[in-house]
Structure formats: structure tokens, C-alpha cells
């Protein structure tokens, strides 16, 4: 046996545990869910093959609203994270007194367990004893208690704000690392030529942060699109379904209503959307990387 062939065999032996893990944890559930989506599986009756009926059911007016709401929720949440994260990273990179303390203060939203942080926001949104409603009344901005989670429009934005609060620290630290990797010589040359802070940010910092922004946007998009905890703990998709996203609707259908076949069809649709996002991400990164493009 040649040395090269033995090396390949040894490499596959080392990879075998990881391959088996991926097949057992990822591939098998994915294939099983796809097959389940073509059945009428539920808790109350035997499973029968129904073909495309489950997919025909989800493409109705109500689910179209759920899809649209999911994209709107994801867009604003990710966009706010990117903007606030970029601003925060720029401020943390500036040479100002107490910079180390400011960096430390950015971490609690990320360090605090998610469920605890969400419950905290739920208390603040409460109309009777919530801090936000109390402050608005104290400053005379509202006449009485405001139950933010009781109305569709305010509940929708309340869940977005909570998601942004949880996600901003990671984005900020990631962007801070990207900014600090930019060669200082570029800033010194621009400063020598008389370029101001805004010009240096617009012409040096932001263009060189584009790969980091694209990568973090995609990671945040996938996590936000699949976000379940925030909406479920705060509103459970209410009021009147105004905060129901695709992942919430899938859970309510499969687990709440015990319609496993219909829930599987919704899960497959979510997987398709996420696959399209990943495909777009790889296309963009390939364009930005001359070596891979060649």
C-alpha cells in the first residue's frame, strides 16, 4: 500500500467519528422531517401518506402573513444590531478615559442567561409595575399605564428591542476585533493628510469592515430567523398572532396542535429559507475573496 493511500485511509479514520455524528444528529433528523412532511402524522390517528397536501395548506393567506412578519422581524432586528454594534465598536476603540470599563459593561446582556434576560424585559414592559411604563408616566409622556405586550404593534417592536439587547454585545465585540485588526499605518497616513474622524471612518474603517459585517450579518440573520425563546417567553406569538413568526407557528402546529406532518412541512420550509441565506452568503464572500474567485 502506498504512503499516499495509507494517509488518506488514516485521515478518513480520524474523520469517521465526526461523519457519524453529523449523520446521526443532522442528516437523519433532516431526512426524517422531510419524509414526515408528506404524511398526516398526529397524536390521535395512524400515519398515512398524503403527498403535497401539507405544503398546500401552509401556502394560504395566514401563513403568507407569518412569512412576511418573520422577514420584517428579522430585518429590523439584524439591521439594528449591525448599526448599534458598529457604533459601539467604534466608541470602544476610541482612546477615551474608562474604555476598559465601557468594554466590561457591554458584556452583561450576553453573559446573563437568556431566559432571565427575557423575563427581565417582560417585567419592564409590564403596564402596572414595569419600569418603562412608569418612566413614561413620570415624565408626562402618557396618561396611564402602557401594557406594551398587550397590543400587537407595541409587542412586535418590544420583541425586536429585546432581541437586539441580547445580540448587540457579541456583534460589538466581533466588530471591535475587526477594527483593531486594521493596520494603524492607514490611519496615520490619513491623519497626516488632514483627514478628519468621519472621513477616516468612511474611507478606511467601514470598507475594511465589510467582510466582518457580512459574516456577522449572516450569523445574526440565521440566529434571529430561528429565534424562539424571546417571542415565546414574552408573548407566545400573541396578541392575536401579531408576533407569530415561522418558528413560533411551526411549534404551535407541531407541538401545540399535535399536527406533526403539517409542522414538519413548515420546518422544511424554514430549512429551505436558511439554505438560501447560506447560499447567498457563500456567493458574496466568494466575490469578496479574490483567491477563491480565481
PDB file of N, CA and C in Angstrom, residues 55-109:
ATOM      1  N   UNK A  55     -48.084  20.930   2.319  1.00  0.00           N
ATOM      2  CA  UNK A  55     -47.485  22.126   1.731  1.00  0.00           C
ATOM      3  C   UNK A  55     -48.546  23.030   1.118  1.00  0.00           C
ATOM      4  N   UNK A  56     -49.599  22.443   0.593  1.00  0.00           N
ATOM      5  CA  UNK A  56     -50.687  23.247   0.055  1.00  0.00           C
ATOM      6  C   UNK A  56     -51.412  24.006   1.167  1.00  0.00           C
ATOM      7  N   UNK A  57     -51.494  23.386   2.339  1.00  0.00           N
ATOM      8  CA  UNK A  57     -52.175  24.033   3.461  1.00  0.00           C
ATOM      9  C   UNK A  57     -51.413  25.256   3.962  1.00  0.00           C
ATOM     10  N   UNK A  58     -50.086  25.193   3.955  1.00  0.00           N
ATOM     11  CA  UNK A  58     -49.330  26.303   4.541  1.00  0.00           C
ATOM     12  C   UNK A  58     -49.254  27.511   3.613  1.00  0.00           C
ATOM     13  N   UNK A  59     -49.479  27.291   2.314  1.00  0.00           N
ATOM     14  CA  UNK A  59     -49.438  28.420   1.397  1.00  0.00           C
ATOM     15  C   UNK A  59     -50.824  29.050   1.293  1.00  0.00           C
ATOM     16  N   UNK A  60     -51.254  29.594   2.408  1.00  0.00           N
ATOM     17  CA  UNK A  60     -52.523  30.316   2.438  1.00  0.00           C
ATOM     18  C   UNK A  60     -52.252  31.747   2.905  1.00  0.00           C
ATOM     19  N   UNK A  61     -53.288  32.524   2.987  1.00  0.00           N
ATOM     20  CA  UNK A  61     -53.125  33.941   3.319  1.00  0.00           C
ATOM     21  C   UNK A  61     -52.529  34.129   4.709  1.00  0.00           C
ATOM     22  N   UNK A  62     -52.956  33.325   5.667  1.00  0.00           N
ATOM     23  CA  UNK A  62     -52.463  33.477   7.036  1.00  0.00           C
ATOM     24  C   UNK A  62     -50.970  33.198   7.109  1.00  0.00           C
ATOM     25  N   UNK A  63     -50.521  32.101   6.495  1.00  0.00           N
ATOM     26  CA  UNK A  63     -49.102  31.771   6.583  1.00  0.00           C
ATOM     27  C   UNK A  63     -48.258  32.743   5.778  1.00  0.00           C
ATOM     28  N   UNK A  64     -48.823  33.307   4.724  1.00  0.00           N
ATOM     29  CA  UNK A  64     -48.095  34.335   3.975  1.00  0.00           C
ATOM     30  C   UNK A  64     -47.805  35.531   4.882  1.00  0.00           C
ATOM     31  N   UNK A  65     -48.766  35.872   5.738  1.00  0.00           N
ATOM     32  CA  UNK A  65     -48.542  36.954   6.696  1.00  0.00           C
ATOM     33  C   UNK A  65     -47.456  36.575   7.704  1.00  0.00           C
ATOM     34  N   UNK A  66     -47.445  35.313   8.117  1.00  0.00           N
ATOM     35  CA  UNK A  66     -46.422  34.843   9.058  1.00  0.00           C
ATOM     36  C   UNK A  66     -45.033  34.947   8.431  1.00  0.00           C
ATOM     37  N   UNK A  67     -44.907  34.542   7.158  1.00  0.00           N
ATOM     38  CA  UNK A  67     -43.620  34.633   6.460  1.00  0.00           C
ATOM     39  C   UNK A  67     -43.182  36.082   6.347  1.00  0.00           C
ATOM     40  N   UNK A  68     -44.100  36.954   5.943  1.00  0.00           N
ATOM     41  CA  UNK A  68     -43.767  38.375   5.805  1.00  0.00           C
ATOM     42  C   UNK A  68     -43.349  38.960   7.154  1.00  0.00           C
ATOM     43  N   UNK A  69     -44.086  38.625   8.215  1.00  0.00           N
ATOM     44  CA  UNK A  69     -43.762  39.118   9.550  1.00  0.00           C
ATOM     45  C   UNK A  69     -42.385  38.629  10.006  1.00  0.00           C
ATOM     46  N   UNK A  70     -42.072  37.390   9.673  1.00  0.00           N
ATOM     47  CA  UNK A  70     -40.776  36.830  10.052  1.00  0.00           C
ATOM     48  C   UNK A  70     -39.635  37.591   9.396  1.00  0.00           C
ATOM     49  N   UNK A  71     -39.792  37.908   8.121  1.00  0.00           N
ATOM     50  CA  UNK A  71     -38.743  38.639   7.413  1.00  0.00           C
ATOM     51  C   UNK A  71     -38.615  40.068   7.940  1.00  0.00           C
ATOM     52  N   UNK A  72     -39.728  40.709   8.239  1.00  0.00           N
ATOM     53  CA  UNK A  72     -39.685  42.060   8.793  1.00  0.00           C
ATOM     54  C   UNK A  72     -39.023  42.048  10.161  1.00  0.00           C
ATOM     55  N   UNK A  73     -39.410  41.102  10.999  1.00  0.00           N
ATOM     56  CA  UNK A  73     -38.841  40.974  12.339  1.00  0.00           C
ATOM     57  C   UNK A  73     -37.338  40.735  12.262  1.00  0.00           C
ATOM     58  N   UNK A  74     -36.931  39.849  11.365  1.00  0.00           N
ATOM     59  CA  UNK A  74     -35.507  39.532  11.206  1.00  0.00           C
ATOM     60  C   UNK A  74     -34.742  40.723  10.657  1.00  0.00           C
ATOM     61  N   UNK A  75     -35.308  41.405   9.660  1.00  0.00           N
ATOM     62  CA  UNK A  75     -34.606  42.526   9.032  1.00  0.00           C
ATOM     63  C   UNK A  75     -34.313  43.636  10.038  1.00  0.00           C
ATOM     64  N   UNK A  76     -35.326  44.090  10.749  1.00  0.00           N
ATOM     65  CA  UNK A  76     -35.118  45.194  11.677  1.00  0.00           C
ATOM     66  C   UNK A  76     -34.207  44.787  12.838  1.00  0.00           C
ATOM     67  N   UNK A  77     -34.344  43.582  13.308  1.00  0.00           N
ATOM     68  CA  UNK A  77     -33.514  43.123  14.412  1.00  0.00           C
ATOM     69  C   UNK A  77     -32.048  43.070  14.000  1.00  0.00           C
ATOM     70  N   UNK A  78     -31.767  42.457  12.854  1.00  0.00           N
ATOM     71  CA  UNK A  78     -30.384  42.342  12.390  1.00  0.00           C
ATOM     72  C   UNK A  78     -29.817  43.708  12.030  1.00  0.00           C
ATOM     73  N   UNK A  79     -30.612  44.536  11.369  1.00  0.00           N
ATOM     74  CA  UNK A  79     -30.134  45.867  10.978  1.00  0.00           C
ATOM     75  C   UNK A  79     -29.764  46.701  12.209  1.00  0.00           C
ATOM     76  N   UNK A  80     -30.596  46.672  13.233  1.00  0.00           N
ATOM     77  CA  UNK A  80     -30.294  47.432  14.452  1.00  0.00           C
ATOM     78  C   UNK A  80     -29.044  46.892  15.147  1.00  0.00           C
ATOM     79  N   UNK A  81     -28.883  45.587  15.150  1.00  0.00           N
ATOM     80  CA  UNK A  81     -27.685  45.006  15.751  1.00  0.00           C
ATOM     81  C   UNK A  81     -26.428  45.470  15.016  1.00  0.00           C
ATOM     82  N   UNK A  82     -26.486  45.480  13.698  1.00  0.00           N
ATOM     83  CA  UNK A  82     -25.319  45.882  12.925  1.00  0.00           C
ATOM     84  C   UNK A  82     -24.983  47.362  13.144  1.00  0.00           C
ATOM     85  N   UNK A  83     -26.003  48.210  13.139  1.00  0.00           N
ATOM     86  CA  UNK A  83     -25.771  49.653  13.311  1.00  0.00           C
ATOM     87  C   UNK A  83     -25.252  49.949  14.712  1.00  0.00           C
ATOM     88  N   UNK A  84     -25.947  49.433  15.728  1.00  0.00           N
ATOM     89  CA  UNK A  84     -25.533  49.690  17.112  1.00  0.00           C
ATOM     90  C   UNK A  84     -24.181  49.038  17.393  1.00  0.00           C
ATOM     91  N   UNK A  85     -23.965  47.830  16.865  1.00  0.00           N
ATOM     92  CA  UNK A  85     -22.688  47.154  17.064  1.00  0.00           C
ATOM     93  C   UNK A  85     -21.530  47.911  16.434  1.00  0.00           C
ATOM     94  N   UNK A  86     -21.739  48.455  15.237  1.00  0.00           N
ATOM     95  CA  UNK A  86     -20.687  49.241  14.584  1.00  0.00           C
ATOM     96  C   UNK A  86     -20.380  50.508  15.374  1.00  0.00           C
ATOM     97  N   UNK A  87     -21.423  51.200  15.797  1.00  0.00           N
ATOM     98  CA  UNK A  87     -21.231  52.418  16.592  1.00  0.00           C
ATOM     99  C   UNK A  87     -20.536  52.093  17.912  1.00  0.00           C
ATOM    100  N   UNK A  88     -20.994  51.027  18.577  1.00  0.00           N
ATOM    101  CA  UNK A  88     -20.398  50.664  19.855  1.00  0.00           C
ATOM    102  C   UNK A  88     -18.947  50.251  19.724  1.00  0.00           C
ATOM    103  N   UNK A  89     -18.618  49.479  18.689  1.00  0.00           N
ATOM    104  CA  UNK A  89     -17.235  49.057  18.482  1.00  0.00           C
ATOM    105  C   UNK A  89     -16.339  50.255  18.197  1.00  0.00           C
ATOM    106  N   UNK A  90     -16.846  51.205  17.440  1.00  0.00           N
ATOM    107  CA  UNK A  90     -16.058  52.416  17.147  1.00  0.00           C
ATOM    108  C   UNK A  90     -15.790  53.216  18.412  1.00  0.00           C
ATOM    109  N   UNK A  91     -16.803  53.334  19.261  1.00  0.00           N
ATOM    110  CA  UNK A  91     -16.627  54.072  20.511  1.00  0.00           C
ATOM    111  C   UNK A  91     -15.674  53.342  21.462  1.00  0.00           C
ATOM    112  N   UNK A  92     -15.785  52.022  21.525  1.00  0.00           N
ATOM    113  CA  UNK A  92     -14.912  51.255  22.417  1.00  0.00           C
ATOM    114  C   UNK A  92     -13.471  51.245  21.933  1.00  0.00           C
ATOM    115  N   UNK A  93     -13.275  51.465  20.643  1.00  0.00           N
ATOM    116  CA  UNK A  93     -11.918  51.501  20.103  1.00  0.00           C
ATOM    117  C   UNK A  93     -11.269  52.863  20.268  1.00  0.00           C
ATOM    118  N   UNK A  94     -12.072  53.881  20.545  1.00  0.00           N
ATOM    119  CA  UNK A  94     -11.539  55.236  20.689  1.00  0.00           C
ATOM    120  C   UNK A  94     -10.735  55.359  21.981  1.00  0.00           C
ATOM    121  N   UNK A  95      -9.745  56.184  21.954  1.00  0.00           N
ATOM    122  CA  UNK A  95      -8.887  56.408  23.127  1.00  0.00           C
ATOM    123  C   UNK A  95      -9.567  57.399  24.068  1.00  0.00           C
ATOM    124  N   UNK A  96     -10.432  56.885  24.930  1.00  0.00           N
ATOM    125  CA  UNK A  96     -11.161  57.725  25.879  1.00  0.00           C
ATOM    126  C   UNK A  96     -10.956  57.161  27.277  1.00  0.00           C
ATOM    127  N   UNK A  97     -11.033  58.003  28.304  1.00  0.00           N
ATOM    128  CA  UNK A  97     -10.889  57.506  29.678  1.00  0.00           C
ATOM    129  C   UNK A  97     -11.994  56.508  30.033  1.00  0.00           C
ATOM    130  N   UNK A  98     -11.624  55.463  30.757  1.00  0.00           N
ATOM    131  CA  UNK A  98     -12.593  54.464  31.177  1.00  0.00           C
ATOM    132  C   UNK A  98     -12.995  53.497  30.092  1.00  0.00           C
ATOM    133  N   UNK A  99     -12.164  53.372  29.055  1.00  0.00           N
ATOM    134  CA  UNK A  99     -12.515  52.500  27.940  1.00  0.00           C
ATOM    135  C   UNK A  99     -12.668  51.040  28.382  1.00  0.00           C
ATOM    136  N   UNK A 100     -11.815  50.588  29.285  1.00  0.00           N
ATOM    137  CA  UNK A 100     -11.891  49.205  29.775  1.00  0.00           C
ATOM    138  C   UNK A 100     -13.209  48.950  30.506  1.00  0.00           C
ATOM    139  N   UNK A 101     -13.668  49.954  31.263  1.00  0.00           N
ATOM    140  CA  UNK A 101     -14.942  49.818  31.971  1.00  0.00           C
ATOM    141  C   UNK A 101     -16.099  49.736  30.988  1.00  0.00           C
ATOM    142  N   UNK A 102     -16.050  50.558  29.949  1.00  0.00           N
ATOM    143  CA  UNK A 102     -17.104  50.529  28.940  1.00  0.00           C
ATOM    144  C   UNK A 102     -17.160  49.167  28.247  1.00  0.00           C
ATOM    145  N   UNK A 103     -15.994  48.591  27.975  1.00  0.00           N
ATOM    146  CA  UNK A 103     -15.952  47.276  27.343  1.00  0.00           C
ATOM    147  C   UNK A 103     -16.561  46.226  28.262  1.00  0.00           C
ATOM    148  N   UNK A 104     -16.305  46.351  29.535  1.00  0.00           N
ATOM    149  CA  UNK A 104     -16.857  45.406  30.504  1.00  0.00           C
ATOM    150  C   UNK A 104     -18.378  45.517  30.579  1.00  0.00           C
ATOM    151  N   UNK A 105     -18.896  46.738  30.473  1.00  0.00           N
ATOM    152  CA  UNK A 105     -20.334  46.961  30.587  1.00  0.00           C
ATOM    153  C   UNK A 105     -21.112  46.457  29.372  1.00  0.00           C
ATOM    154  N   UNK A 106     -20.427  46.179  28.271  1.00  0.00           N
ATOM    155  CA  UNK A 106     -21.119  45.668  27.093  1.00  0.00           C
ATOM    156  C   UNK A 106     -21.446  44.176  27.217  1.00  0.00           C
ATOM    157  N   UNK A 107     -20.836  43.497  28.170  1.00  0.00           N
ATOM    158  CA  UNK A 107     -20.966  42.056  28.246  1.00  0.00           C
ATOM    159  C   UNK A 107     -22.200  41.518  28.990  1.00  0.00           C
ATOM    160  N   UNK A 108     -22.748  42.211  30.017  1.00  0.00           N
ATOM    161  CA  UNK A 108     -23.874  41.614  30.767  1.00  0.00           C
ATOM    162  C   UNK A 108     -25.022  41.086  29.934  1.00  0.00           C
ATOM    163  N   UNK A 109     -25.495  41.789  28.880  1.00  0.00           N
ATOM    164  CA  UNK A 109     -26.609  41.211  28.107  1.00  0.00           C
ATOM    165  C   UNK A 109     -26.271  39.855  27.497  1.00  0.00           C
TER     166      UNK A 109
END
